[in-house]
Coordinates of C-alpha atoms and ligand atoms in Angstrom, one line a residue:
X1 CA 0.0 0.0 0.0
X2 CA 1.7 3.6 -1.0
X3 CA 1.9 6.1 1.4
X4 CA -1.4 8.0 -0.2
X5 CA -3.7 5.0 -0.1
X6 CA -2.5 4.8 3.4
X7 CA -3.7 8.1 4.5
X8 CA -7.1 8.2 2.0
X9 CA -8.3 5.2 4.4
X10 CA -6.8 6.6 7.3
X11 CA -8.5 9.9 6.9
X12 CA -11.7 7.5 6.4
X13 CA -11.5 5.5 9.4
X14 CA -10.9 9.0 11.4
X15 CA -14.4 10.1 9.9
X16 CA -16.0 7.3 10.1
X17 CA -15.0 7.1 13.7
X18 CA -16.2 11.2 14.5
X19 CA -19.2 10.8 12.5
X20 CA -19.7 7.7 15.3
X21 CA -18.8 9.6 18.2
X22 CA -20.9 12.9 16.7
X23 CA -24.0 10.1 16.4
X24 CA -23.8 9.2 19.9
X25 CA -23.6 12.8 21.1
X26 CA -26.2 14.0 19.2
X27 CA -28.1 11.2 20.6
X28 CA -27.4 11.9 24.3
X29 CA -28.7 15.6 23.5
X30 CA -32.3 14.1 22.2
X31 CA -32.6 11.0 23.8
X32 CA -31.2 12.0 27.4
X33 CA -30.7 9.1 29.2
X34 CA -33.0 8.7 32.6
X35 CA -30.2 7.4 34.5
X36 CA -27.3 9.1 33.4
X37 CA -25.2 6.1 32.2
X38 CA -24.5 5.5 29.0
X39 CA -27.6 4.0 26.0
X40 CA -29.4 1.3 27.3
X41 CA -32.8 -0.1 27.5
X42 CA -34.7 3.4 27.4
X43 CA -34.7 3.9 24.8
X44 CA -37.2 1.8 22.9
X45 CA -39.9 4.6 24.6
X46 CA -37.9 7.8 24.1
X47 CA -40.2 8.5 21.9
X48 CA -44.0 7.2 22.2
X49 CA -46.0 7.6 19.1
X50 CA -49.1 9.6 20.1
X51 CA -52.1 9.3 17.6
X52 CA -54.2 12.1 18.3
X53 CA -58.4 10.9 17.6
X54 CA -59.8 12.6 14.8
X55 CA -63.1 13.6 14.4
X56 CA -65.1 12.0 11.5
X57 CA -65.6 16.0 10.3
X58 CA -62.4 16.4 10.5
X59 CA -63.3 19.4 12.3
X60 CA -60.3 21.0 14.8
X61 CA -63.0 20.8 18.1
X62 CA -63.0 17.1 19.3
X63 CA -65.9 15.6 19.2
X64 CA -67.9 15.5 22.6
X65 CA -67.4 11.8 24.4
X66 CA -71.2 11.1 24.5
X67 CA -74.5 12.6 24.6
X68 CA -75.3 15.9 25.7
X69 CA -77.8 16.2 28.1
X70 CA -81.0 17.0 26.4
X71 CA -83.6 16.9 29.6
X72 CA -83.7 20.7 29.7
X73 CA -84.5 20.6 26.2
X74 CA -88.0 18.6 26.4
X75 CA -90.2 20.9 27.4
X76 CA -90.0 23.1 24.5
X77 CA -88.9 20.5 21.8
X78 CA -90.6 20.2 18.4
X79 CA -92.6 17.3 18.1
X80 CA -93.6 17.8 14.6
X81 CA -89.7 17.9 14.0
X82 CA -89.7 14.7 15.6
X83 CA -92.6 13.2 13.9
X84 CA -91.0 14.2 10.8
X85 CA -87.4 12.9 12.2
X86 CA -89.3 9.6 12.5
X87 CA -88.8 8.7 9.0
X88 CA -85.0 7.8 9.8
X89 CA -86.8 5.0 12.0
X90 CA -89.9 4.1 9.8
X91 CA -88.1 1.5 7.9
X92 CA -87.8 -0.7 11.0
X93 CA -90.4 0.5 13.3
X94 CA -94.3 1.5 13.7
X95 CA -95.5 4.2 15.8
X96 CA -98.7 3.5 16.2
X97 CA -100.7 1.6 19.4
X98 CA -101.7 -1.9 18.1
X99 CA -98.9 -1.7 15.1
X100 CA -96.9 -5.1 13.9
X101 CA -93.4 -5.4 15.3
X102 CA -91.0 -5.1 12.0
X103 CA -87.8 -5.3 12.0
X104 CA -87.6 -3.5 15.6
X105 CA -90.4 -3.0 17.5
X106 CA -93.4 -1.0 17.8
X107 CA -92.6 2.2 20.0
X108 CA -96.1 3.1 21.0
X109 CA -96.0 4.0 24.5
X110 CA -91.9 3.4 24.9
X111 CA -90.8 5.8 27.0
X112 CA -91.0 4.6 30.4
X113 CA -91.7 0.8 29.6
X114 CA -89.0 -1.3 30.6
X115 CA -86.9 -2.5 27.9
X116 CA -87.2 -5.6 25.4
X117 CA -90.6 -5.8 26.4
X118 CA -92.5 -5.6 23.7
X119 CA -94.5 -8.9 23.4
X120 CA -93.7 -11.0 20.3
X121 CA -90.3 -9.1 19.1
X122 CA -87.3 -11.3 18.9
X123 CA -84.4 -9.0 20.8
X124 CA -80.9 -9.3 20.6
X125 CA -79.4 -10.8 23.8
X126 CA -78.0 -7.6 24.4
X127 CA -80.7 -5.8 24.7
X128 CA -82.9 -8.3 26.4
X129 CA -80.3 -8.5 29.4
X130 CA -79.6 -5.3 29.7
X131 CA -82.2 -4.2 32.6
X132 CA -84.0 -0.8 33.3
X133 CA -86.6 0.9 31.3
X134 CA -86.7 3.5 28.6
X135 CA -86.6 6.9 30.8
X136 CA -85.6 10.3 29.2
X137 CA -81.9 9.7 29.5
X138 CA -81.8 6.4 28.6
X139 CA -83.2 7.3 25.1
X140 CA -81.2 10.1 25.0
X141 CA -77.8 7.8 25.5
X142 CA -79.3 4.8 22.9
X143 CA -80.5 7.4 19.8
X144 CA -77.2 9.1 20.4
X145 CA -75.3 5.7 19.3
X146 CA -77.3 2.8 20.0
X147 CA -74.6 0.1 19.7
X148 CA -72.2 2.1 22.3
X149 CA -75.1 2.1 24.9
X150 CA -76.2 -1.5 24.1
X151 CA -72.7 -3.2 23.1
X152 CA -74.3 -6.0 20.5
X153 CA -77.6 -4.7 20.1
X154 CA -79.0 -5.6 16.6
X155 CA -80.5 -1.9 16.0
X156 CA -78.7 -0.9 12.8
X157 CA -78.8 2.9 13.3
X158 CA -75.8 4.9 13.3
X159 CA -77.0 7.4 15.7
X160 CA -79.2 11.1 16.6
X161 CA -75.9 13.2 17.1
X162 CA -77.9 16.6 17.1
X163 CA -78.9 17.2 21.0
X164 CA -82.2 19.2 19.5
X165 CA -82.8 16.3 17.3
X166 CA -82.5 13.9 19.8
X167 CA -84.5 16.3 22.3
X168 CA -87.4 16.4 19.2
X169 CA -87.7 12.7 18.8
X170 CA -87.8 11.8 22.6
X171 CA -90.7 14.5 23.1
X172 CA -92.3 12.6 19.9
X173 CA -91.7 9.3 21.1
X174 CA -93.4 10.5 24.9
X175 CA -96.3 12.2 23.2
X176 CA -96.9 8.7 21.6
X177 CA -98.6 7.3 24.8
X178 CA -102.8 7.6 25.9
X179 CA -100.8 8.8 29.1
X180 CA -97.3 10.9 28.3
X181 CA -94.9 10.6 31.0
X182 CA -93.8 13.1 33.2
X183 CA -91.5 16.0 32.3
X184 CA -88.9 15.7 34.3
X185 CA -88.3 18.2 37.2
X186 CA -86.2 20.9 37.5
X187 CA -84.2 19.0 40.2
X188 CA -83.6 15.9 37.6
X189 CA -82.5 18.4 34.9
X190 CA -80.2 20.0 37.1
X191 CA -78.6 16.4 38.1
X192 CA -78.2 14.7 34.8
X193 CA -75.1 14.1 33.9
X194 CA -73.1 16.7 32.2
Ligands
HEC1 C1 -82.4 -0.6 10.6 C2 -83.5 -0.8 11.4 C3 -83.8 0.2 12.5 C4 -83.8 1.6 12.5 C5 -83.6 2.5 11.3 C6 -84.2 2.0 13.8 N1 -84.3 1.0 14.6 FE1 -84.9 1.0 16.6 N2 -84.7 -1.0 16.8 C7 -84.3 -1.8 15.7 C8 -84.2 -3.2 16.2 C9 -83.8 -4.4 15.3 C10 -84.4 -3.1 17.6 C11 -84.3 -4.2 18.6 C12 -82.8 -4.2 19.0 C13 -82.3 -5.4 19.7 O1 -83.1 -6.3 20.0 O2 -81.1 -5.4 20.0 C14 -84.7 -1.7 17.9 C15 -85.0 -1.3 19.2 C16 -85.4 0.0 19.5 C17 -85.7 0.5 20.8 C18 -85.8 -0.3 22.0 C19 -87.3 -0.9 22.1 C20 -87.5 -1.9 23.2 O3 -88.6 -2.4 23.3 O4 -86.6 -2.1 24.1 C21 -86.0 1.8 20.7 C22 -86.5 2.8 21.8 C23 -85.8 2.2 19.3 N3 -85.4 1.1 18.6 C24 -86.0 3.5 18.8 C25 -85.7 3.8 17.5 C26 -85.8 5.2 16.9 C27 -86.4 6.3 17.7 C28 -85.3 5.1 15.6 C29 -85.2 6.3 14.7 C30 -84.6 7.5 15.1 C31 -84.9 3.8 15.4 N4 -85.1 3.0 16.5 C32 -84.4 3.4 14.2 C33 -84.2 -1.5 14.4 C34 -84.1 -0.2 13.9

């Protein structure tokens, strides 16, 4: 080997070698080590990988966990808006006292009556153990997304996500009865969950 070879991979080991040492620096300053010695183990979560949730919308506000509230909103909702909102349900369900269960149940008289009760409809397991009756907030919660309230439920509805909407429908379903339930009181409206 002459004397220029000699020094070409000389000069290349040298670099090689600071590029190294310049790697591991660089690394100390953005991967500090936790316990100040040396490049171990910590680092496989120096740097988590944090997937903020979107929004469907892709709007910048995240979209709210779960239902609104909507109890404040009964006593002036629109039930004609709600009649007419009814049509997103019609396709599975009658309305009317007396009516043939479909592919869901009739909903005369629902709000209130416990739930998977109506005689002669085939429920889901889901729904049939799933206890309690159809109060205000209970309809709110299911209409909002019925298959995150009732996990497995066979209601093939994406969802009411306007709280008005929502509101509407429930004072339609409630006015749907020879005997409407109660509003609720100011004292239940100031409780339900926020
Ligand atoms: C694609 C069909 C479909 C649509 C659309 C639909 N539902 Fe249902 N619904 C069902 C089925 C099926 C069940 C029974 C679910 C089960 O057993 O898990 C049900 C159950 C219900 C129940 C519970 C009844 C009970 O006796 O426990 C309510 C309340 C209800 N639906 C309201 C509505 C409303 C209000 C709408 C419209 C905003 C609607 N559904 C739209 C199919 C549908």
């Amino acid at each position: 080997m002459d004397e220029l070879k000699f020094n070409k991979l000389f000069a290349g080991v040298l670099l090689a070698g600071l590029l190294l040492m310049a790697g591991i620096k660089a690394g100390d300053i953005l991967v500090p080590s936790h316990d100040g010695h040396g490049h171990g183990g910590e680092h496989k979560n120096s740097y988590p990988i944090e997937v903020a949730e979107v929004a469907d919308t892709g709007a910048a506000v995240a979209a709210p966990a779960g239902p609104e509230p909507i109890l404040a909103l009964l006593a002036e909702a629109d039930i004609a808006a709600g009649m007419k909102l009814a049509k997103k349900c019609t396709a599975c369900h009658v309305f009317e006292e007396g009516g043939k269960n479909k592919v869901g149940p009739v909903l005369w008289n629902i709000v209130n009556a416990d739930k998977g009760a109506i005689d002669g409809f085939g429920y889901s397991a889901a729904l049939a153990g799933f206890g309690g009756a159809w109060d205000y907030s209970a309809l709110n919660a299911f209409l909002y997304k019925p298959k995150a309230y009732i996990e497995g439920t066979k209601m093939n509805f994406a969802g009411l996500k306007k709280p008005q909407d929502r509101a509407n429908m429930i004072a339609n379903l409630r006015s749907l009865s020879a005997a409407p339930a109660a509003l609720p009181t100011d004292a239940e409206i100031a409780s339900e969950a926020q």
